[in-house]
C-alpha cells in the first residue's frame, strides 16, 4: 500500500511532463517550419536589428543603461547559442541580439568620436574664422556660413571667452556679404552666438542632437562689418555655385530656384510660398537630390552610352555593352553626388544606385529587398545617427514599400508584360500600377511625416502620378539639354521649355495644396505609437507567408493611439517667452502679439493645427494687459485659469501674488516670487531652464517636458539633468498627484 501511494504522484506527473514537452516541441517545430519557409527573408531583418540597437541608445538615458543593454543582449545571444542546439530559431535570436549590440555600440562610439563641447552660454563676440561652407538663402535675404573659428578678437558686453567651438554656423544678411567671401576664405566678423537649441517644445525638431553629430558647437546671427582677411579658393565649390547661379539667370525666380535644386541640390533660392506648396502637395521629395534624381541621371547615362556604343558593329559584337554602360553610369552618379554637395541623403542614394548597377553588371535582378537592406546596413554602419532623422526614414520607407509591393506574387503577375495586349490596355495597367504604388508609398510615409512634421499631404499619390513623370522625363532631360546647348550659346529655346514645364509643376503643387482637406494635421504623437506603426509596417513588408498579416495589429493599434491622443491645451517654449493656448474652436492663440514665423508655425504644428495661430489678446476668454494675460479654458466641465507674463517689465508684487492664487497654472519667462503659489503648476525661469519646453494636456492632467530626468545624452546641457516638475506643483492640489517620466522627450505626467 505504501509503495503504491508513493508512486501515485510520479505516475500522474510523468504524463503531464510528456504532454507539456510534446506541446513545446510542437510549437518549436511550427516556428522552425515557419522560419524555414521565410529563410529568404531572414537577412532583411539585419538592418532592422541594427536600427533597433541604435534606437535603444537614443531612448535609454545614460551610459549605465547603455552598458546594461549591451550586456543583456550579449547574454541573450550567448544563451541562445548554448541552449538552442543549433536550431534556426536559436541562431536567429543570437544574430539579432548581436546585431542590436553592434547597432548600440556603433552610435555610442560615433557620438564619442564626434564629441566637441558646445558653447556654454549665449554671448556676443568678434572673431576670425575660416569659411567651410557657403549656402545662399535668397528668399530670406540671408547667407548661411559654416565656420571654423581661429581666434577670438573681442568679446562684447559681459561675455568672456577665450576659445570657440571647432565649428559654428551663422546666418548673415545678404547686404553684409563682402566680395571674396567663399569657401576657404579667412574672415573677421561679429556674431551673437548661442548653444545649438534643443527642441522648443516636446516633439519639435531637435537641432541640438543633429548639431552634435555634425560637430557644430554654436549657432547664431552674424553682423557687419565683415572683413575678408584672406580670400578663399575661387574654385572651391565654384562649380556648384556657378551652375546654380547660371540656371537662375536663365529662368524666372520660382522656376529658377526649382531648376537649380534639381541640378545641384541647392534649395536656398526657392521662394518660401512655393516650397510650402510643394510640401503640402506631397511633392517636396522632388526638391532634395535623392533616389529619383540619381536614378534619372543613371538611367539617362546608361541609355545614351548603350545607344552610342551600339552604333559601332565591332563594339556591339566584342564588348559587354551593359557592363561599360553601368560603369559609366556609376561614374556619373558619383560625379553628380559630389556636384550636389555630397549630403548624406544623396550619398545614400548614390550607394543604392551603385549597388543596382553592380547587380546589373553581374546579371542579377536589379532591385530587391536584399539590395535595400544592404544599403541600409551601409548607412547605419557609417552614420548610425541618421536613423533618427526623417530623411533616412522617409527614403527607406518609400523604397521598401515600392519593392515589397512589386515583389508580391499577385502584384507582379498583374503588372507583368502580356502578349497580344493593345497599347491602350497596357497604358491603363501602367497608370494603375503608378497609382497603386503612390497610394502604398503615401500610406508608408504618412506616419513618418506626421511624427516628425505633424502634417501629411493626403493627395500626394495623385499629384505624384503627374509630377514624377513630368520631372523625370520632361524637366530633367530638358534642363540637361539646355545646359548642353548653352555651351554653344543656343540654349534659350530649351530653357523656355524648361520654364513652362516647371510652371506646370508649380501649378499642380499650388492647386493640390489649396484643395480642401489637402493636409492632415496631428499633434505630437507618443513615441510608442510611432514605434508600433513602424514595427507593424516592417512586419507586413518583410515577411512573405500569411503570418505577415499579423503586422496589421500593431499598425492599427499605433495609428489609433496616435489619432486618439488629445492635443495639448498649453504649449510653452523653454525660455518661457512664447505660449500657445488651445481655443474652443480648435485653433491655438499666441501669448505675444509679435513672434517670428518659425515660432508661430512650430507651435501651431505641435498643436496639430494647419493654419496661422490667433492672438490670445483677441480671444473672448482672455484678459490681457501689456504685461500679463489671464485666460480661462473649460475642459470636461472644469474651468482652468492660466496666467502668463508677456513682458520683461516688473509688475506690482502684491497684484502678481494675488493673481497667482486664483490661477491654476502660472507661466513666466522670469523668476517669480516665492509667494506666487498657483493652485496647480508654476513654470518660471528656474523651472523651465531644467525642463525645457513644456506641453500640458488639461483633460488628463499630463505634463510633458523636453528634457527627461536623468538624461545623460552628450548634447544636453549640464543644467538640465534632473529637476522633477512635481516639486513645482503647489497649492491645494499638492500631495494629490503622481509623477512619472517616460518617452523620448521626457514625457512627465502629473495628475491632480
XYZ file of C-alpha atoms in Angstrom:
752
model
C 0.000 0.000 0.000
C 2.797 2.412 0.936
C 4.682 1.714 -2.281
C 1.554 2.273 -4.319
C 0.843 5.575 -2.599
C 4.379 6.790 -3.051
C 4.289 6.047 -6.766
C 0.961 7.743 -7.419
C 2.269 11.312 -7.813
C 5.011 10.302 -10.220
C 2.579 8.324 -12.346
C 0.469 11.491 -12.661
C 3.346 13.954 -13.200
C 5.098 11.907 -15.860
C 2.224 12.052 -18.395
C 1.829 15.788 -17.728
C 5.522 16.362 -18.359
C 5.321 14.346 -21.543
C 2.277 16.335 -22.682
C 3.988 19.656 -21.912
C 7.167 18.645 -23.711
C 5.168 17.458 -26.704
C 3.330 20.766 -26.767
C 6.592 22.724 -26.542
C 8.131 20.533 -29.224
C 5.104 21.158 -31.423
C 5.356 24.914 -31.009
C 9.100 24.810 -31.619
C 8.577 22.701 -34.698
C 5.955 25.119 -36.025
C 8.334 28.042 -35.510
C 11.151 26.169 -37.256
C 8.809 25.281 -40.130
C 7.723 28.926 -40.469
C 11.306 30.181 -40.374
C 12.279 27.625 -42.998
C 9.511 28.947 -45.232
C 10.795 32.508 -44.642
C 14.504 31.704 -44.901
C 14.989 34.010 -47.900
C 13.527 36.937 -45.921
C 15.569 36.497 -42.745
C 18.599 38.580 -43.875
C 16.264 41.545 -44.376
C 15.921 41.869 -40.609
C 19.625 42.546 -40.053
C 19.347 46.344 -40.621
C 16.184 46.342 -38.501
C 18.107 44.861 -35.572
C 20.972 47.301 -36.094
C 18.482 50.163 -36.105
C 16.750 48.822 -33.025
C 20.064 48.823 -31.172
C 20.734 52.420 -32.228
C 17.198 53.368 -31.154
C 17.819 51.885 -27.720
C 20.830 54.158 -27.309
C 18.648 57.160 -28.138
C 15.850 56.039 -25.806
C 17.837 54.895 -22.772
C 19.029 57.783 -20.596
C 22.630 57.219 -19.516
C 25.852 55.212 -20.009
C 24.901 52.776 -17.266
C 21.698 51.886 -19.143
C 23.578 51.576 -22.426
C 26.138 49.239 -20.866
C 23.375 47.156 -19.270
C 21.638 46.846 -22.627
C 24.872 45.699 -24.278
C 25.418 43.124 -21.533
C 21.795 41.946 -21.628
C 21.576 41.390 -25.370
C 25.075 39.943 -25.477
C 23.960 37.478 -22.821
C 20.838 36.620 -24.811
C 22.985 35.891 -27.860
C 25.308 33.591 -25.882
C 22.383 31.880 -24.166
C 20.649 31.223 -27.482
C 23.807 29.667 -28.891
C 24.362 27.498 -25.829
C 20.845 26.104 -25.353
C 19.472 26.343 -28.865
C 21.057 23.090 -30.055
C 21.760 24.539 -33.476
C 18.134 25.295 -34.346
C 17.297 28.053 -36.797
C 15.302 29.990 -34.197
C 18.244 29.975 -31.765
C 20.620 31.194 -34.468
C 18.228 33.978 -35.433
C 17.889 35.103 -31.815
C 21.662 35.058 -31.414
C 22.313 37.002 -34.622
C 19.527 39.504 -33.912
C 20.749 40.142 -30.362
C 24.329 40.529 -31.575
C 23.163 42.977 -34.265
C 21.376 45.054 -31.629
C 24.579 45.166 -29.583
C 26.511 46.263 -32.670
C 23.925 48.963 -33.510
C 24.003 50.362 -29.989
C 27.798 50.288 -29.917
C 28.083 51.971 -33.318
C 26.050 55.034 -32.388
C 27.668 55.219 -28.942
C 31.146 55.175 -30.440
C 30.099 57.647 -33.122
C 28.729 60.062 -30.507
C 32.001 59.899 -28.585
C 34.153 60.186 -31.694
C 32.494 63.404 -32.909
C 32.345 64.896 -29.424
C 33.033 68.631 -29.397
C 31.928 70.694 -26.370
C 29.231 73.182 -27.419
C 29.187 76.816 -26.422
C 28.346 77.150 -22.739
C 26.026 80.165 -22.974
C 24.828 82.923 -25.274
C 27.443 85.585 -25.989
C 28.368 88.353 -28.415
C 31.868 88.022 -29.791
C 34.086 89.192 -32.626
C 36.367 86.532 -34.061
C 38.390 85.301 -37.024
C 37.264 82.128 -38.801
C 37.876 80.060 -41.884
C 34.832 79.574 -44.127
C 33.981 75.913 -44.625
C 30.708 76.266 -46.495
C 28.554 79.000 -48.045
C 24.816 78.459 -48.601
C 22.891 81.423 -50.071
C 19.240 81.756 -48.985
C 17.900 84.488 -51.331
C 14.187 84.295 -50.378
C 15.110 85.126 -46.780
C 17.813 87.626 -47.660
C 20.418 85.552 -45.824
C 23.614 83.630 -46.412
C 24.361 80.667 -44.142
C 28.017 80.085 -43.278
C 29.704 77.125 -41.648
C 32.846 78.454 -39.978
C 35.922 77.076 -38.224
C 36.913 79.754 -35.665
C 40.601 80.624 -35.489
C 40.899 83.290 -32.791
C 38.698 85.458 -30.594
C 39.364 89.130 -31.280
C 36.951 90.808 -28.875
C 34.088 89.941 -26.552
C 31.215 92.380 -26.232
C 29.022 93.113 -23.254
C 29.555 90.776 -20.292
C 30.756 87.911 -22.492
C 34.097 86.338 -21.573
C 35.507 83.601 -23.773
C 38.979 82.721 -24.982
C 38.074 79.931 -27.409
C 35.067 78.999 -29.505
C 33.846 75.562 -30.624
C 35.645 73.993 -33.556
C 32.699 74.547 -35.908
C 29.875 77.071 -35.780
C 27.025 78.058 -38.071
C 25.916 81.653 -38.538
C 23.488 83.498 -40.781
C 24.442 86.872 -42.207
C 22.355 89.330 -44.190
C 22.908 89.290 -47.915
C 23.694 93.026 -47.770
C 26.582 92.296 -45.350
C 28.143 89.738 -47.697
C 31.583 91.075 -48.695
C 33.279 90.411 -52.005
C 35.667 87.489 -51.982
C 33.830 85.523 -49.301
C 33.982 81.912 -50.464
C 34.926 78.551 -49.089
C 38.448 78.617 -47.694
C 38.473 82.368 -47.016
C 39.509 83.744 -43.621
C 37.107 86.405 -42.381
C 36.595 88.585 -39.315
C 33.049 89.173 -38.131
C 30.919 89.779 -35.088
C 28.109 87.457 -34.093
C 25.627 86.724 -31.372
C 26.253 83.052 -30.689
C 24.279 80.573 -28.653
C 24.457 76.835 -27.960
C 22.616 74.662 -30.519
C 18.999 74.841 -29.363
C 17.129 71.754 -28.133
C 13.506 71.163 -29.193
C 11.423 74.235 -28.431
C 8.519 72.068 -27.245
C 8.051 68.305 -26.827
C 8.006 66.635 -30.231
C 9.669 69.509 -32.105
C 12.864 69.346 -34.176
C 15.945 68.528 -32.101
C 18.686 70.652 -33.661
C 20.986 70.093 -30.669
C 21.241 66.371 -31.485
C 21.789 66.999 -35.188
C 24.424 69.650 -34.432
C 26.294 67.294 -32.079
C 26.805 64.689 -34.784
C 27.609 67.430 -37.311
C 30.181 68.845 -34.847
C 28.516 72.266 -34.744
C 29.094 73.783 -31.312
C 27.293 77.106 -31.714
C 24.839 78.860 -33.974
C 23.712 82.438 -34.300
C 23.426 85.613 -36.356
C 26.460 87.463 -37.731
C 26.642 91.202 -38.221
C 28.906 93.616 -40.039
C 31.336 94.876 -40.756
C 32.658 91.598 -42.149
C 36.243 91.742 -43.387
C 37.888 89.201 -45.669
C 41.393 88.725 -44.245
C 42.448 86.303 -46.957
C 40.424 85.210 -49.994
C 39.276 81.665 -50.463
C 39.881 79.282 -53.285
C 37.893 80.604 -56.210
C 37.421 77.063 -57.482
C 36.351 75.594 -54.115
C 32.692 74.779 -54.516
C 32.681 77.080 -57.516
C 31.163 74.647 -59.992
C 28.081 74.037 -57.885
C 27.597 77.710 -57.013
C 28.252 78.965 -60.538
C 25.984 76.313 -62.063
C 23.149 77.259 -59.675
C 23.639 80.941 -60.452
C 23.725 80.248 -64.199
C 20.466 78.300 -64.058
C 18.723 81.026 -62.045
C 19.734 83.670 -64.569
C 18.058 81.703 -67.366
C 14.677 81.401 -65.632
C 12.299 83.491 -63.556
C 12.744 83.261 -59.751
C 10.325 80.457 -58.853
C 11.142 78.052 -61.733
C 14.809 79.021 -61.472
C 15.001 78.025 -57.809
C 13.455 74.636 -58.515
C 15.637 74.056 -61.587
C 18.742 74.834 -59.504
C 17.569 72.388 -56.814
C 17.086 69.627 -59.386
C 20.548 70.175 -60.873
C 22.699 70.942 -57.837
C 20.603 70.253 -54.753
C 20.665 73.950 -53.784
C 17.171 74.711 -52.436
C 18.038 78.096 -50.975
C 16.618 80.085 -53.917
C 13.143 78.505 -53.910
C 10.537 81.086 -52.787
C 9.057 80.200 -49.407
C 5.461 80.037 -50.651
C 6.428 77.640 -53.447
C 8.418 75.431 -51.088
C 5.429 75.298 -48.713
C 3.086 74.422 -51.588
C 5.379 71.583 -52.654
C 5.401 70.253 -49.084
C 1.625 70.431 -48.701
C 1.131 68.718 -52.049
C 3.460 65.852 -51.138
C 6.000 66.860 -53.782
C 8.817 68.079 -51.526
C 10.808 64.928 -52.268
C 11.348 66.265 -55.781
C 13.359 69.194 -54.403
C 16.004 67.248 -52.478
C 18.523 65.319 -54.549
C 17.813 61.700 -53.687
C 16.927 58.418 -55.316
C 14.694 59.910 -58.001
C 17.380 62.279 -59.269
C 20.217 59.766 -59.068
C 18.042 57.226 -60.884
C 17.244 59.722 -63.639
C 20.939 60.545 -64.120
C 21.989 56.891 -64.098
C 19.212 55.874 -66.475
C 19.951 58.675 -68.910
C 23.701 57.978 -68.957
C 23.163 54.239 -69.436
C 20.698 54.815 -72.265
C 22.986 57.266 -74.064
C 26.058 55.046 -73.653
C 24.236 51.941 -74.841
C 22.977 53.802 -77.926
C 26.364 55.291 -78.738
C 28.255 52.015 -78.301
C 25.663 50.128 -80.334
C 26.398 52.389 -83.318
C 29.680 50.508 -83.759
C 29.186 46.932 -85.017
C 32.590 45.901 -83.641
C 31.821 47.147 -80.107
C 28.352 45.610 -80.232
C 29.868 42.194 -81.093
C 33.007 42.212 -78.939
C 32.268 44.337 -75.875
C 29.935 43.831 -72.940
C 27.892 46.944 -73.524
C 25.774 46.714 -70.315
C 28.934 46.472 -68.225
C 30.539 49.519 -69.880
C 27.312 51.498 -69.674
C 26.910 50.562 -65.996
C 30.480 51.652 -65.230
C 29.928 54.980 -66.996
C 26.645 55.487 -65.141
C 28.406 54.739 -61.847
C 30.945 57.476 -62.559
C 28.119 59.842 -63.444
C 26.306 59.020 -60.200
C 29.438 59.692 -58.152
C 30.116 62.939 -60.004
C 26.522 64.105 -59.544
C 26.744 63.310 -55.831
C 29.899 65.410 -55.486
C 28.356 68.235 -57.528
C 25.265 68.405 -55.306
C 27.255 68.773 -52.098
C 27.724 65.140 -51.002
C 24.906 65.325 -48.458
C 24.129 62.139 -46.527
C 20.775 61.511 -48.321
C 22.495 61.921 -51.700
C 25.359 59.629 -50.682
C 22.806 57.093 -49.512
C 21.019 57.225 -52.875
C 24.340 57.027 -54.726
C 25.329 53.896 -52.780
C 21.987 52.304 -53.655
C 22.436 53.223 -57.324
C 25.940 51.740 -57.391
C 24.614 48.515 -55.908
C 21.887 48.358 -58.559
C 24.492 48.882 -61.276
C 26.643 46.130 -59.756
C 23.662 43.787 -59.805
C 23.041 44.613 -63.481
C 26.697 44.006 -64.286
C 26.560 40.611 -62.552
C 23.345 39.650 -64.307
C 21.268 39.719 -61.113
C 17.841 41.209 -60.524
C 18.383 44.947 -60.277
C 16.033 45.896 -57.416
C 15.269 43.602 -54.488
C 14.639 43.998 -50.779
C 18.048 42.455 -50.125
C 19.605 45.311 -52.040
C 17.618 47.806 -49.961
C 18.686 46.023 -46.768
C 22.326 46.124 -47.828
C 22.106 49.863 -48.443
C 20.503 50.366 -45.027
C 23.286 48.379 -43.347
C 25.945 50.511 -45.055
C 24.282 53.742 -43.932
C 23.768 52.534 -40.364
C 27.395 51.449 -40.080
C 28.715 54.783 -41.376
C 26.086 57.171 -39.972
C 24.038 55.360 -37.294
C 22.592 58.670 -36.065
C 20.805 59.064 -39.426
C 18.251 56.531 -38.166
C 16.578 59.203 -36.021
C 16.195 61.669 -38.889
C 13.195 61.918 -41.204
C 15.389 61.736 -44.325
C 16.575 58.191 -43.612
C 13.142 57.033 -42.528
C 11.273 58.552 -45.466
C 13.668 57.353 -48.154
C 13.984 53.774 -46.926
C 10.276 53.521 -46.120
C 9.425 54.617 -49.658
C 11.793 52.246 -51.439
C 10.899 49.344 -49.123
C 7.192 49.875 -49.761
C 7.716 50.050 -53.535
C 9.898 46.939 -53.760
C 7.791 44.921 -51.301
C 4.647 45.770 -53.253
C 6.064 44.788 -56.618
C 7.688 41.631 -55.228
C 4.282 40.373 -54.125
C 3.324 37.492 -56.480
C -0.178 38.791 -57.229
C 1.005 42.335 -57.929
C 3.906 41.048 -60.022
C 1.545 38.875 -62.064
C -0.987 41.662 -62.517
C 1.502 44.170 -63.868
C 3.766 41.775 -65.765
C 4.093 42.252 -69.575
C 1.486 40.340 -71.594
C 1.489 39.172 -75.156
C -1.029 40.473 -77.662
C -2.059 43.381 -75.476
C -3.191 46.639 -77.014
C -1.354 49.853 -76.286
C -4.417 51.377 -74.606
C -4.831 48.457 -72.203
C -1.095 48.475 -71.466
C -1.215 52.210 -70.698
C -4.161 51.728 -68.332
C -2.318 48.993 -66.448
C 0.760 51.188 -66.153
C -1.329 54.070 -64.812
C -2.987 51.709 -62.343
C 0.439 50.473 -61.274
C 1.637 54.029 -60.720
C -1.494 54.930 -58.750
C -1.284 51.808 -56.591
C 2.388 52.462 -55.934
C 1.633 56.061 -54.991
C -1.114 55.038 -52.566
C 1.125 52.443 -50.879
C 4.025 54.889 -50.626
C 1.779 57.580 -49.132
C 0.475 55.062 -46.596
C 4.051 54.175 -45.665
C 5.263 57.781 -45.434
C 2.281 59.403 -43.692
C 3.092 58.109 -40.164
C 6.684 59.318 -40.521
C 5.608 62.744 -41.794
C 3.039 63.090 -39.019
C 5.563 62.060 -36.372
C 8.297 64.470 -37.440
C 6.387 67.318 -39.094
C 2.869 66.857 -37.617
C 1.499 67.173 -41.166
C 0.963 64.838 -44.105
C -0.376 65.533 -47.581
C -3.438 63.455 -48.423
C -3.386 63.910 -52.189
C 0.304 63.242 -52.726
C -0.262 59.946 -54.531
C -2.490 61.642 -57.099
C -0.163 64.610 -57.528
C 2.868 62.362 -57.956
C 1.214 60.472 -60.827
C 1.783 63.593 -62.925
C 4.679 65.236 -61.070
C 7.138 62.333 -61.057
C 6.936 61.558 -64.823
C 6.924 65.296 -65.558
C 10.099 65.817 -63.524
C 11.894 62.641 -64.586
C 11.082 62.500 -68.291
C 10.487 66.155 -69.185
C 12.078 68.669 -66.806
C 15.415 66.991 -66.067
C 16.163 65.925 -69.679
C 15.199 69.371 -70.959
C 17.379 71.030 -68.317
C 20.335 68.824 -69.251
C 19.739 69.643 -72.931
C 19.565 73.366 -72.178
C 22.845 73.259 -70.252
C 24.495 71.374 -73.113
C 23.167 73.835 -75.689
C 24.414 76.745 -73.569
C 27.938 75.600 -74.405
C 27.105 76.558 -77.991
C 25.130 79.643 -76.993
C 21.801 78.333 -78.337
C 20.079 77.113 -75.167
C 17.316 79.753 -74.999
C 14.543 77.639 -76.649
C 15.284 74.723 -74.336
C 15.206 76.999 -71.290
C 11.800 78.296 -72.392
C 10.512 74.721 -72.439
C 12.045 74.089 -69.009
C 10.264 77.132 -67.604
C 6.889 76.054 -68.983
C 7.306 72.546 -67.562
C 8.291 73.908 -64.154
C 5.377 76.341 -64.155
C 3.107 73.353 -64.782
C 4.738 71.550 -61.853
C 4.254 74.580 -59.594
C 0.655 74.926 -60.781
C -0.019 71.328 -59.763
C 1.604 71.913 -56.372
C -0.392 75.058 -55.608
C -3.676 73.552 -56.837
C -3.248 70.443 -54.691
C -2.050 72.435 -51.672
C -5.143 74.661 -51.782
C -7.607 71.785 -52.204
C -9.957 71.208 -49.233
C -8.516 68.647 -46.833
C -5.188 68.550 -48.648
C -3.218 68.275 -45.416
C -3.832 66.121 -42.363
C -2.507 67.741 -39.182
C -1.874 65.835 -35.975
C -0.359 66.956 -32.661
C 2.840 65.382 -31.381
C 2.182 61.670 -31.178
C 3.578 59.371 -28.459
C 6.846 57.710 -29.414
C 5.450 54.267 -28.647
C 2.543 54.816 -31.048
C 5.015 55.620 -33.817
C 7.130 52.599 -32.855
C 4.136 50.264 -33.111
C 3.315 51.567 -36.583
C 6.927 51.089 -37.711
C 7.039 47.526 -36.347
C 3.713 46.649 -37.962
C 4.738 48.119 -41.317
C 8.080 46.290 -41.347
C 6.425 43.010 -40.357
C 3.978 43.261 -43.253
C 6.636 44.338 -45.761
C 9.442 41.901 -44.972
C 7.650 38.577 -44.488
C 6.012 36.595 -47.275
C 3.867 33.945 -45.574
C 0.391 34.522 -44.172
C 1.810 35.416 -40.781
C 2.771 38.793 -42.220
C -0.855 39.831 -41.792
C -0.294 39.888 -38.033
C 1.607 43.125 -38.582
C -1.742 44.851 -39.055
C -2.401 44.509 -35.313
C 0.405 46.773 -34.012
C -0.077 49.029 -37.044
C -3.745 49.638 -36.233
C -3.080 49.981 -32.503
C -0.334 52.534 -33.101
C -2.443 54.504 -35.583
C -5.428 54.566 -33.234
C -3.191 55.620 -30.345
C -1.749 58.477 -32.405
C -5.137 59.685 -33.657
C -6.808 59.471 -30.240
C -4.004 61.286 -28.413
C -5.525 64.630 -27.364
C -3.868 67.822 -28.499
C -2.105 69.795 -25.753
C -4.040 72.673 -24.254
C -0.952 74.688 -23.286
C 2.401 74.809 -25.065
C 5.361 76.895 -23.945
C 8.911 77.218 -25.181
C 11.871 76.593 -22.924
C 12.580 80.292 -22.431
C 9.003 80.965 -21.299
C 8.577 83.774 -23.814
C 6.171 82.074 -26.177
C 2.990 80.365 -25.022
C 0.189 78.921 -27.134
C -3.231 78.148 -25.641
C -5.780 75.982 -27.383
C -9.056 77.740 -28.157
C -12.565 76.322 -28.055
C -12.594 76.327 -31.855
C -9.574 74.002 -32.079
C -7.033 76.652 -33.077
C -4.222 77.986 -30.884
C -3.744 81.527 -29.615
C -0.305 83.067 -29.099
C 0.558 84.932 -25.901
C 2.690 87.580 -27.621
C 1.371 89.673 -30.455
C 4.828 89.599 -32.055
C 6.519 86.273 -32.694
C 8.687 85.015 -35.525
C 7.304 82.967 -38.390
C 9.223 79.898 -37.234
C 7.863 80.130 -33.675
C 4.254 80.563 -34.814
C 4.496 77.692 -37.291
C 6.252 75.409 -34.805
C 3.687 75.931 -32.041
C 0.780 75.509 -34.465
C 2.207 72.280 -35.891
C 2.954 70.818 -32.456
C -0.681 71.534 -31.555
C -1.954 69.751 -34.655
C -3.219 72.959 -36.282
C -2.854 73.599 -40.004
C -3.001 77.335 -40.312
C -1.974 80.633 -38.795
C -2.349 80.866 -34.984
C -4.551 83.524 -33.411
C -3.672 86.177 -30.822
C -4.564 85.476 -27.199
C -5.288 89.151 -26.567
C -8.165 88.974 -29.074
C -9.878 85.931 -27.557
C -13.125 86.427 -25.617
C -11.959 84.331 -22.644
C -8.716 86.261 -22.156
C -7.897 89.483 -20.337
C -4.542 90.904 -21.395
C -2.577 93.963 -20.430
C 0.825 94.966 -21.702
C 2.493 92.775 -19.068
C 0.098 89.936 -18.129
C -2.543 87.737 -19.739
C -5.146 85.736 -17.824
C -7.174 83.201 -19.810
C -9.852 80.707 -18.807
C -10.256 77.343 -20.509
C -13.087 74.920 -19.801
C -12.174 71.240 -20.285
C -14.548 68.390 -19.396
C -16.677 70.737 -17.320
C -13.786 72.063 -15.256
C -12.607 75.643 -15.571
C -8.839 76.160 -15.704
C -7.241 79.561 -15.301
C -3.848 80.215 -16.930
C -1.769 83.272 -16.064
C 1.249 84.228 -18.184
C 3.554 87.225 -18.159
C 4.136 88.748 -21.579
C 6.835 91.346 -20.987
C 10.092 91.580 -19.021
C 8.901 94.631 -17.098
C 8.222 94.463 -13.383
C 4.648 94.423 -12.145
C 3.216 95.047 -8.715
C 4.317 92.189 -6.437
C 1.067 92.301 -4.452
C -1.007 92.250 -7.631
C 1.022 89.354 -9.072
C 0.788 87.285 -5.864
C -2.953 87.846 -5.686
C -3.393 86.810 -9.319
C -1.229 83.704 -8.785
C -3.515 82.458 -6.027
C -6.538 82.499 -8.338
C -4.730 80.752 -11.214
C -4.212 77.038 -11.787
C -1.114 77.465 -13.991
C 1.338 80.360 -13.927
C 3.948 80.807 -16.691
C 6.713 83.362 -16.800
C 9.998 83.955 -18.587
C 11.468 85.386 -15.363
C 11.829 84.168 -11.799
C 8.567 84.502 -9.877
C 8.433 85.455 -6.205
C 8.238 82.543 -3.804
C 4.809 83.637 -2.592
C 3.406 83.196 -6.110
C 1.604 79.899 -5.411
C -0.851 78.808 -8.110
C -3.333 76.076 -7.399
C -1.527 73.511 -9.565
C 1.551 74.354 -11.625
C 4.179 77.116 -11.666
C 6.544 77.363 -14.624
C 9.041 80.191 -14.324
C 12.651 80.635 -15.444
C 14.324 78.307 -12.892
C 11.899 75.506 -13.724
C 11.966 75.937 -17.495
C 15.759 76.041 -17.547
C 15.691 72.477 -16.227
C 12.642 71.098 -18.019
C 12.929 72.812 -21.390
C 9.728 73.380 -23.331
C 6.539 72.062 -21.746
C 3.175 70.887 -23.040
C 0.141 70.441 -20.794
C -2.982 68.424 -21.580
C -5.686 69.511 -19.169
C -8.146 66.682 -19.807
C -5.682 64.120 -18.423
C -3.560 66.437 -16.335
C -0.441 65.294 -18.165
C 2.692 67.424 -18.399
C 5.373 66.607 -20.987
C 8.815 68.162 -20.898
C 11.603 68.344 -23.442
C 14.299 67.229 -21.015
C 13.998 63.885 -19.297
C 15.024 63.446 -15.704
C 18.454 61.818 -15.536
C 19.088 62.040 -19.276
C 22.845 61.965 -19.981
C 22.974 62.173 -23.764
C 26.020 64.262 -24.640
C 24.252 67.094 -26.483
C 22.135 68.060 -23.457
C 23.282 70.981 -21.283
C 24.523 70.121 -17.807
C 21.881 72.265 -16.148
C 19.086 70.065 -17.467
C 19.997 66.763 -15.869
C 17.214 66.297 -13.355
C 14.510 68.540 -11.995
C 11.212 66.845 -11.148
C 8.386 69.120 -12.099
C 6.394 67.674 -9.208
C 8.316 69.900 -6.811
C 6.811 72.936 -8.553
C 3.208 71.797 -8.200
C 1.795 73.782 -5.336
C -1.399 74.902 -3.725
C -4.395 72.815 -2.851
C -3.544 70.103 -5.405
C -0.105 69.382 -3.917
C 0.177 65.926 -2.435
C -2.668 64.603 -4.594
C -0.860 63.758 -7.777
C 1.661 61.267 -9.079
C 4.544 61.928 -11.422
C 6.097 59.502 -13.860
C 8.671 60.013 -16.597
C 8.570 58.262 -19.935
C 9.041 58.789 -23.649
C 11.696 60.112 -25.960
C 11.234 63.752 -24.956
C 10.936 63.393 -21.224
C 7.213 62.874 -21.007
C 6.180 63.555 -17.450
C 2.680 63.074 -16.171
C 1.274 64.905 -13.155
C -2.260 64.037 -12.216
C -4.188 66.390 -9.934
